[in-house]
mmCIF file of C-alpha atoms in Angstrom:
data_model
loop_
_atom_site.group_PDB
_atom_site.id
_atom_site.type_symbol
_atom_site.label_atom_id
_atom_site.label_comp_id
_atom_site.label_asym_id
_atom_site.label_seq_id
_atom_site.Cartn_x
_atom_site.Cartn_y
_atom_site.Cartn_z
ATOM 1 C CA UNK A 76 0.857 29.713 0.429
ATOM 2 C CA UNK A 77 1.962 29.325 3.995
ATOM 3 C CA UNK A 78 5.653 28.544 4.350
ATOM 4 C CA UNK A 79 6.003 25.386 6.386
ATOM 5 C CA UNK A 80 9.763 25.543 6.701
ATOM 6 C CA UNK A 81 11.732 28.760 6.953
ATOM 7 C CA UNK A 82 14.815 27.397 5.251
ATOM 8 C CA UNK A 83 16.406 27.457 1.805
ATOM 9 C CA UNK A 84 17.522 24.541 -0.364
ATOM 10 C CA UNK A 85 21.229 24.448 -1.103
ATOM 11 C CA UNK A 86 21.272 21.957 -3.990
ATOM 12 C CA UNK A 87 22.071 24.300 -6.883
ATOM 13 C CA UNK A 88 25.640 25.039 -5.760
ATOM 14 C CA UNK A 89 26.128 21.369 -4.890
ATOM 15 C CA UNK A 90 25.282 20.264 -8.419
ATOM 16 C CA UNK A 91 27.928 22.598 -9.829
ATOM 17 C CA UNK A 92 30.656 20.612 -8.081
ATOM 18 C CA UNK A 93 32.774 18.032 -9.846
ATOM 19 C CA UNK A 94 31.630 14.405 -9.894
ATOM 20 C CA UNK A 95 34.143 13.521 -7.178
ATOM 21 C CA UNK A 96 32.933 16.314 -4.948
ATOM 22 C CA UNK A 97 29.302 15.331 -5.547
ATOM 23 C CA UNK A 98 30.015 11.784 -4.486
ATOM 24 C CA UNK A 99 31.676 12.895 -1.265
ATOM 25 C CA UNK A 100 29.444 15.828 -0.307
ATOM 26 C CA UNK A 101 25.971 14.799 -1.432
ATOM 27 C CA UNK A 102 24.869 13.029 1.757
ATOM 28 C CA UNK A 103 26.272 15.670 4.077
ATOM 29 C CA UNK A 104 24.513 18.362 2.087
ATOM 30 C CA UNK A 105 21.203 16.522 2.376
ATOM 31 C CA UNK A 106 21.535 16.026 6.116
ATOM 32 C CA UNK A 107 21.874 19.773 6.614
ATOM 33 C CA UNK A 108 19.577 20.765 3.774
ATOM 34 C CA UNK A 109 17.059 23.556 4.308
ATOM 35 C CA UNK A 110 13.674 23.876 2.623
ATOM 36 C CA UNK A 111 11.896 26.745 0.916
ATOM 37 C CA UNK A 112 8.513 26.751 -0.768
ATOM 38 C CA UNK A 113 9.019 27.373 -4.466
ATOM 39 C CA UNK A 114 6.400 28.503 -6.954
ATOM 40 C CA UNK A 115 3.773 25.809 -7.671
ATOM 41 C CA UNK A 116 4.962 23.683 -4.731
ATOM 42 C CA UNK A 117 1.945 23.037 -2.530
ATOM 43 C CA UNK A 118 1.814 22.841 1.256
ATOM 44 C CA UNK A 119 1.123 19.129 0.816
ATOM 45 C CA UNK A 120 4.298 18.695 -1.262
ATOM 46 C CA UNK A 121 6.311 20.576 1.350
ATOM 47 C CA UNK A 122 4.923 18.400 4.137
ATOM 48 C CA UNK A 123 5.741 15.163 2.279
ATOM 49 C CA UNK A 124 9.233 16.356 1.390
ATOM 50 C CA UNK A 125 9.888 17.461 4.952
ATOM 51 C CA UNK A 126 8.706 14.079 6.268
ATOM 52 C CA UNK A 127 10.986 12.234 3.837
ATOM 53 C CA UNK A 128 14.038 14.261 4.824
ATOM 54 C CA UNK A 129 13.302 14.007 8.528
ATOM 55 C CA UNK A 130 12.963 10.230 8.140
ATOM 56 C CA UNK A 131 16.377 10.131 6.468
ATOM 57 C CA UNK A 132 17.931 12.283 9.168
ATOM 58 C CA UNK A 133 16.528 10.024 11.892
ATOM 59 C CA UNK A 134 17.460 6.790 10.143
ATOM 60 C CA UNK A 135 21.042 7.822 9.421
ATOM 61 C CA UNK A 136 21.648 9.518 12.774
ATOM 62 C CA UNK A 137 23.517 12.222 10.943
ATOM 63 C CA UNK A 138 26.199 9.875 9.601
ATOM 64 C CA UNK A 139 26.943 9.483 5.909
ATOM 65 C CA UNK A 140 28.012 5.864 6.352
ATOM 66 C CA UNK A 141 24.527 4.966 7.616
ATOM 67 C CA UNK A 142 22.738 5.781 4.355
ATOM 68 C CA UNK A 143 20.904 2.861 2.743
ATOM 69 C CA UNK A 144 18.792 2.396 -0.395
ATOM 70 C CA UNK A 145 15.555 3.681 1.139
ATOM 71 C CA UNK A 146 17.280 6.784 2.474
ATOM 72 C CA UNK A 147 18.288 7.687 -1.072
ATOM 73 C CA UNK A 148 14.740 6.970 -2.265
ATOM 74 C CA UNK A 149 13.403 9.337 0.384
ATOM 75 C CA UNK A 150 15.801 12.007 -0.848
ATOM 76 C CA UNK A 151 14.732 11.527 -4.469
ATOM 77 C CA UNK A 152 11.047 11.820 -3.518
ATOM 78 C CA UNK A 153 11.698 14.931 -1.431
ATOM 79 C CA UNK A 154 13.553 16.657 -4.258
ATOM 80 C CA UNK A 155 10.827 15.665 -6.711
ATOM 81 C CA UNK A 156 8.104 17.067 -4.466
ATOM 82 C CA UNK A 157 10.054 20.290 -4.041
ATOM 83 C CA UNK A 158 10.479 20.617 -7.830
ATOM 84 C CA UNK A 159 14.239 20.660 -7.503
ATOM 85 C CA UNK A 160 16.541 19.978 -10.433
ATOM 86 C CA UNK A 161 16.453 16.563 -12.072
ATOM 87 C CA UNK A 162 20.210 16.251 -11.530
ATOM 88 C CA UNK A 163 19.755 15.966 -7.773
ATOM 89 C CA UNK A 164 16.943 13.426 -8.101
ATOM 90 C CA UNK A 165 18.929 11.294 -10.542
ATOM 91 C CA UNK A 166 22.020 11.424 -8.346
ATOM 92 C CA UNK A 167 19.987 10.122 -5.396
ATOM 93 C CA UNK A 168 18.597 7.269 -7.524
ATOM 94 C CA UNK A 169 22.074 6.404 -8.817
ATOM 95 C CA UNK A 170 23.338 6.162 -5.263
ATOM 96 C CA UNK A 171 20.274 4.107 -4.349
ATOM 97 C CA UNK A 172 21.076 1.302 -6.805
ATOM 98 C CA UNK A 173 24.621 1.097 -5.447
ATOM 99 C CA UNK A 174 23.244 0.062 -2.057
ATOM 100 C CA UNK A 175 22.202 -3.393 -0.889
ATOM 101 C CA UNK A 176 18.738 -4.208 -2.308
ATOM 102 C CA UNK A 177 18.708 -0.823 -4.005
ATOM 103 C CA UNK A 178 17.783 -2.267 -7.383
ATOM 104 C CA UNK A 179 15.046 -4.399 -5.852
ATOM 105 C CA UNK A 180 13.521 -1.387 -4.112
ATOM 106 C CA UNK A 181 13.797 0.778 -7.215
ATOM 107 C CA UNK A 182 11.889 -1.869 -9.156
ATOM 108 C CA UNK A 183 9.220 -2.416 -6.495
ATOM 109 C CA UNK A 184 8.664 1.318 -5.905
ATOM 110 C CA UNK A 185 8.329 2.035 -9.608
ATOM 111 C CA UNK A 186 4.620 2.808 -9.542
ATOM 112 C CA UNK A 187 4.284 3.886 -5.929
ATOM 113 C CA UNK A 188 5.020 7.461 -6.949
ATOM 114 C CA UNK A 189 4.572 9.617 -10.044
ATOM 115 C CA UNK A 190 8.351 10.038 -10.023
ATOM 116 C CA UNK A 191 8.659 7.160 -12.500
ATOM 117 C CA UNK A 192 6.424 8.839 -15.066
ATOM 118 C CA UNK A 193 8.346 12.088 -14.586
ATOM 119 C CA UNK A 194 11.739 10.456 -15.250
ATOM 120 C CA UNK A 195 10.696 7.328 -17.119
ATOM 121 C CA UNK A 196 13.592 7.063 -19.573
ATOM 122 C CA UNK A 197 16.263 7.712 -16.948
ATOM 123 C CA UNK A 198 14.485 5.466 -14.435
ATOM 124 C CA UNK A 199 14.399 2.616 -16.969
ATOM 125 C CA UNK A 200 18.078 3.177 -17.752
ATOM 126 C CA UNK A 201 18.906 2.795 -14.058
ATOM 127 C CA UNK A 202 16.900 -0.414 -13.869
ATOM 128 C CA UNK A 203 18.818 -1.714 -16.869
ATOM 129 C CA UNK A 204 22.048 -1.054 -14.976
ATOM 130 C CA UNK A 205 20.723 -3.376 -12.281
ATOM 131 C CA UNK A 206 21.170 -6.367 -14.576
ATOM 132 C CA UNK A 207 18.591 -9.102 -13.851
ATOM 133 C CA UNK A 208 15.960 -6.460 -13.115
ATOM 134 C CA UNK A 209 16.426 -4.812 -16.506
ATOM 135 C CA UNK A 210 13.365 -3.457 -18.286
ATOM 136 C CA UNK A 211 12.270 -4.088 -21.836
ATOM 137 C CA UNK A 212 12.626 -1.019 -24.008
ATOM 138 C CA UNK A 213 11.146 -2.744 -27.027
ATOM 139 C CA UNK A 214 7.414 -2.571 -27.421
ATOM 140 C CA UNK A 215 5.725 -5.083 -25.169
ATOM 141 C CA UNK A 216 3.439 -7.609 -26.830
ATOM 142 C CA UNK A 217 1.136 -9.078 -24.234
ATOM 143 C CA UNK A 218 -0.097 -11.895 -26.480
ATOM 144 C CA UNK A 219 3.447 -13.128 -27.028
ATOM 145 C CA UNK A 220 4.173 -12.727 -23.315
ATOM 146 C CA UNK A 221 1.138 -14.854 -22.405
ATOM 147 C CA UNK A 222 1.911 -17.552 -24.968
ATOM 148 C CA UNK A 223 5.610 -17.838 -24.208
ATOM 149 C CA UNK A 224 5.004 -18.092 -20.462
ATOM 150 C CA UNK A 225 1.866 -20.255 -20.652
ATOM 151 C CA UNK A 226 -0.196 -17.789 -18.613
ATOM 152 C CA UNK A 227 -3.892 -17.237 -18.029
ATOM 153 C CA UNK A 228 -4.924 -14.982 -20.915
ATOM 154 C CA UNK A 229 -7.947 -13.267 -19.341
ATOM 155 C CA UNK A 230 -6.361 -12.625 -15.944
ATOM 156 C CA UNK A 231 -3.086 -11.412 -17.427
ATOM 157 C CA UNK A 232 -4.847 -8.937 -19.683
ATOM 158 C CA UNK A 233 -7.026 -7.802 -16.800
ATOM 159 C CA UNK A 234 -4.014 -7.197 -14.552
ATOM 160 C CA UNK A 235 -2.317 -5.242 -17.325
ATOM 161 C CA UNK A 236 -5.407 -3.052 -17.684
ATOM 162 C CA UNK A 237 -5.616 -2.448 -13.936
ATOM 163 C CA UNK A 238 -1.962 -1.420 -13.813
ATOM 164 C CA UNK A 239 -2.411 1.071 -16.651
ATOM 165 C CA UNK A 240 -5.547 2.501 -15.074
ATOM 166 C CA UNK A 241 -3.807 2.890 -11.716
ATOM 167 C CA UNK A 242 -0.798 4.634 -13.286
ATOM 168 C CA UNK A 243 -2.996 7.006 -15.282
ATOM 169 C CA UNK A 244 -4.097 8.895 -12.154
ATOM 170 C CA UNK A 245 -0.731 8.934 -10.353
ATOM 171 C CA UNK A 246 0.650 11.887 -12.236
ATOM 172 C CA UNK A 247 0.874 15.597 -11.405
ATOM 173 C CA UNK A 248 -2.395 17.470 -11.829
ATOM 174 C CA UNK A 249 -4.785 14.626 -11.030
ATOM 175 C CA UNK A 250 -7.124 15.497 -8.171
ATOM 176 C CA UNK A 251 -7.292 13.461 -4.973
ATOM 177 C CA UNK A 252 -10.972 12.827 -5.711
ATOM 178 C CA UNK A 253 -10.155 11.225 -9.062
ATOM 179 C CA UNK A 254 -7.357 9.162 -7.568
ATOM 180 C CA UNK A 255 -9.668 7.836 -4.837
ATOM 181 C CA UNK A 256 -12.411 7.119 -7.361
ATOM 182 C CA UNK A 257 -10.125 5.047 -9.577
ATOM 183 C CA UNK A 258 -8.641 3.231 -6.574
ATOM 184 C CA UNK A 259 -12.146 2.255 -5.444
ATOM 185 C CA UNK A 260 -12.997 1.012 -8.928
ATOM 186 C CA UNK A 261 -9.844 -1.059 -9.118
ATOM 187 C CA UNK A 262 -10.310 -2.680 -5.721
ATOM 188 C CA UNK A 263 -13.838 -3.717 -6.696
ATOM 189 C CA UNK A 264 -12.305 -5.641 -9.567
ATOM 190 C CA UNK A 265 -9.760 -7.216 -7.227
ATOM 191 C CA UNK A 266 -12.538 -8.219 -4.816
ATOM 192 C CA UNK A 267 -14.417 -9.882 -7.669
ATOM 193 C CA UNK A 268 -11.295 -11.735 -8.818
ATOM 194 C CA UNK A 269 -10.558 -12.969 -5.315
ATOM 195 C CA UNK A 270 -14.134 -14.137 -4.795
ATOM 196 C CA UNK A 271 -13.917 -16.168 -7.993
ATOM 197 C CA UNK A 272 -10.441 -17.646 -7.476
ATOM 198 C CA UNK A 273 -9.944 -17.501 -3.691
ATOM 199 C CA UNK A 274 -6.220 -16.879 -4.047
ATOM 200 C CA UNK A 275 -3.651 -14.240 -4.894
ATOM 201 C CA UNK A 276 -3.204 -13.849 -8.648
ATOM 202 C CA UNK A 277 0.556 -13.870 -8.911
ATOM 203 C CA UNK A 278 3.582 -15.216 -10.730
ATOM 204 C CA UNK A 279 2.250 -18.656 -11.730
ATOM 205 C CA UNK A 280 -0.914 -17.161 -13.264
ATOM 206 C CA UNK A 281 0.140 -13.810 -14.763
ATOM 207 C CA UNK A 282 3.937 -14.069 -14.794
ATOM 208 C CA UNK A 283 6.588 -11.944 -13.143
ATOM 209 C CA UNK A 284 5.695 -8.756 -15.010
ATOM 210 C CA UNK A 285 2.223 -8.570 -13.474
ATOM 211 C CA UNK A 286 2.793 -10.550 -10.264
ATOM 212 C CA UNK A 287 2.620 -7.431 -8.088
ATOM 213 C CA UNK A 288 -0.434 -5.783 -9.695
ATOM 214 C CA UNK A 289 -2.987 -7.282 -7.298
ATOM 215 C CA UNK A 290 -0.816 -6.142 -4.390
ATOM 216 C CA UNK A 291 -0.490 -2.656 -5.892
ATOM 217 C CA UNK A 292 -4.255 -2.213 -6.053
ATOM 218 C CA UNK A 293 -4.478 -3.295 -2.405
ATOM 219 C CA UNK A 294 -1.593 -1.012 -1.413
ATOM 220 C CA UNK A 295 -3.460 1.923 -2.947
ATOM 221 C CA UNK A 296 -6.750 1.126 -1.202
ATOM 222 C CA UNK A 297 -8.159 2.072 2.214
ATOM 223 C CA UNK A 298 -6.819 0.738 5.496
ATOM 224 C CA UNK A 299 -9.631 -1.783 6.042
ATOM 225 C CA UNK A 300 -9.048 -3.320 2.623
ATOM 226 C CA UNK A 301 -5.311 -3.499 3.266
ATOM 227 C CA UNK A 302 -5.887 -5.295 6.567
ATOM 228 C CA UNK A 303 -8.387 -7.665 4.983
ATOM 229 C CA UNK A 304 -5.955 -8.730 2.289
ATOM 230 C CA UNK A 305 -2.799 -8.864 4.415
ATOM 231 C CA UNK A 306 -3.133 -12.640 5.106
ATOM 232 C CA UNK A 307 -3.623 -13.213 1.373
ATOM 233 C CA UNK A 308 -0.473 -11.246 0.579
ATOM 234 C CA UNK A 309 1.574 -13.064 3.222
ATOM 235 C CA UNK A 310 0.378 -16.408 1.866
ATOM 236 C CA UNK A 311 1.346 -15.319 -1.660
ATOM 237 C CA UNK A 312 4.887 -14.577 -0.489
ATOM 238 C CA UNK A 313 5.077 -17.957 1.226
ATOM 239 C CA UNK A 314 4.006 -19.665 -2.014
ATOM 240 C CA UNK A 315 6.444 -17.524 -4.054
ATOM 241 C CA UNK A 316 3.642 -15.923 -6.028
ATOM 242 C CA UNK A 317 4.874 -12.500 -4.891
ATOM 243 C CA UNK A 318 8.229 -11.110 -3.760
ATOM 244 C CA UNK A 319 8.628 -10.242 -0.058
ATOM 245 C CA UNK A 320 9.236 -6.521 -0.625
ATOM 246 C CA UNK A 321 5.618 -5.609 -1.516
ATOM 247 C CA UNK A 322 4.399 -7.465 1.583
ATOM 248 C CA UNK A 323 6.821 -5.466 3.738
ATOM 249 C CA UNK A 324 5.467 -2.256 2.240
ATOM 250 C CA UNK A 325 1.877 -3.296 2.957
ATOM 251 C CA UNK A 326 2.746 -4.171 6.540
ATOM 252 C CA UNK A 327 4.469 -0.822 7.025
ATOM 253 C CA UNK A 328 1.515 1.095 5.630
ATOM 254 C CA UNK A 329 -0.932 -0.751 7.886
ATOM 255 C CA UNK A 330 1.224 -0.374 10.987
ATOM 256 C CA UNK A 331 1.862 3.281 10.211
ATOM 257 C CA UNK A 332 -1.869 3.998 10.212
ATOM 258 C CA UNK A 333 -2.764 1.696 13.109
ATOM 259 C CA UNK A 334 0.147 2.312 15.469
ATOM 260 C CA UNK A 335 2.099 5.307 14.190
ATOM 261 C CA UNK A 336 5.238 3.272 13.510
ATOM 262 C CA UNK A 337 6.502 0.883 10.844
ATOM 263 C CA UNK A 338 8.354 -2.425 10.905
ATOM 264 C CA UNK A 339 10.572 -2.546 7.809
ATOM 265 C CA UNK A 340 11.230 1.126 7.050
ATOM 266 C CA UNK A 341 9.575 1.474 3.633
ATOM 267 C CA UNK A 342 7.315 4.445 4.439
ATOM 268 C CA UNK A 343 8.850 7.940 4.357
ATOM 269 C CA UNK A 344 8.188 10.044 7.433
ATOM 270 C CA UNK A 345 6.991 7.190 9.670
ATOM 271 C CA UNK A 346 9.105 6.266 12.685
ATOM 272 C CA UNK A 347 10.526 2.770 13.114
ATOM 273 C CA UNK A 348 9.031 0.542 15.805
ATOM 274 C CA UNK A 349 11.130 -0.373 18.856
ATOM 275 C CA UNK A 350 13.470 -3.260 18.076
ATOM 276 C CA UNK A 351 11.639 -5.798 20.241
ATOM 277 C CA UNK A 352 8.353 -5.055 18.475
ATOM 278 C CA UNK A 353 10.041 -5.232 15.080
ATOM 279 C CA UNK A 354 11.515 -8.653 15.771
ATOM 280 C CA UNK A 355 8.296 -10.039 17.263
ATOM 281 C CA UNK A 356 6.267 -8.774 14.318
ATOM 282 C CA UNK A 357 8.672 -10.087 11.678
ATOM 283 C CA UNK A 358 8.745 -13.481 13.393
ATOM 284 C CA UNK A 359 4.943 -13.553 13.515
ATOM 285 C CA UNK A 360 4.569 -12.563 9.869
ATOM 286 C CA UNK A 361 7.360 -14.836 8.677
ATOM 287 C CA UNK A 362 9.047 -12.087 6.646
ATOM 288 C CA UNK A 363 12.365 -10.531 7.705
#
């Protein structure tokens, strides 16, 4: 494979430090971290990792005190792509939940990467530490969930099935062709649901657990579909059927493709729009 970066990762010695030293040196180490292509790490993985780290370097301006929750997420994704040790990934996620909105982002980004499936038990433990966002470790009974929350049975079960199907192809080893095929199948179902109900299927219909599933299918679709559903997503946020964070992520993905910059900073490797454009866009969309 062609080496994209000529550097070498320095995380192994870092992880041998004491906990106190890790907490003080971790960010500085990342900011000066070098990259090497390890065995079974593809050029694509290297490119994504490099983009994530460059985004963090730009966003923080080389200062440890500027790190926020998404910067730590970018680090975790980069280390995961580079097949680095789990200790480094977990440390980044632990630091993420200590930041403002870190728990919210960790919850919303759960299925936006195969990282969750790779570290599911640890990931769930971190979400439990977040308190109100804690996950259920007991087996989930959808019938009880529907009955207790007075939800639409058919739509709730359908959203649960779509979520499982989407997750099943977002794991290492699944081809891009298969991922695209499943995404197309899922969005056809979403189109049919929207044609029948003419609204976002969110919290009041399928409960909080599945409120973001319709958005997730849209987020994983093509750019035209994302643009088509953006007004629907924004309306869902306004009506409190969906949290604002998924809408911000959709906006950033659309703007990243259309304009080469993002508004909220949720997309690794994409530059932030000039401040005047950010403010105008957030005012127009009604989400800050």
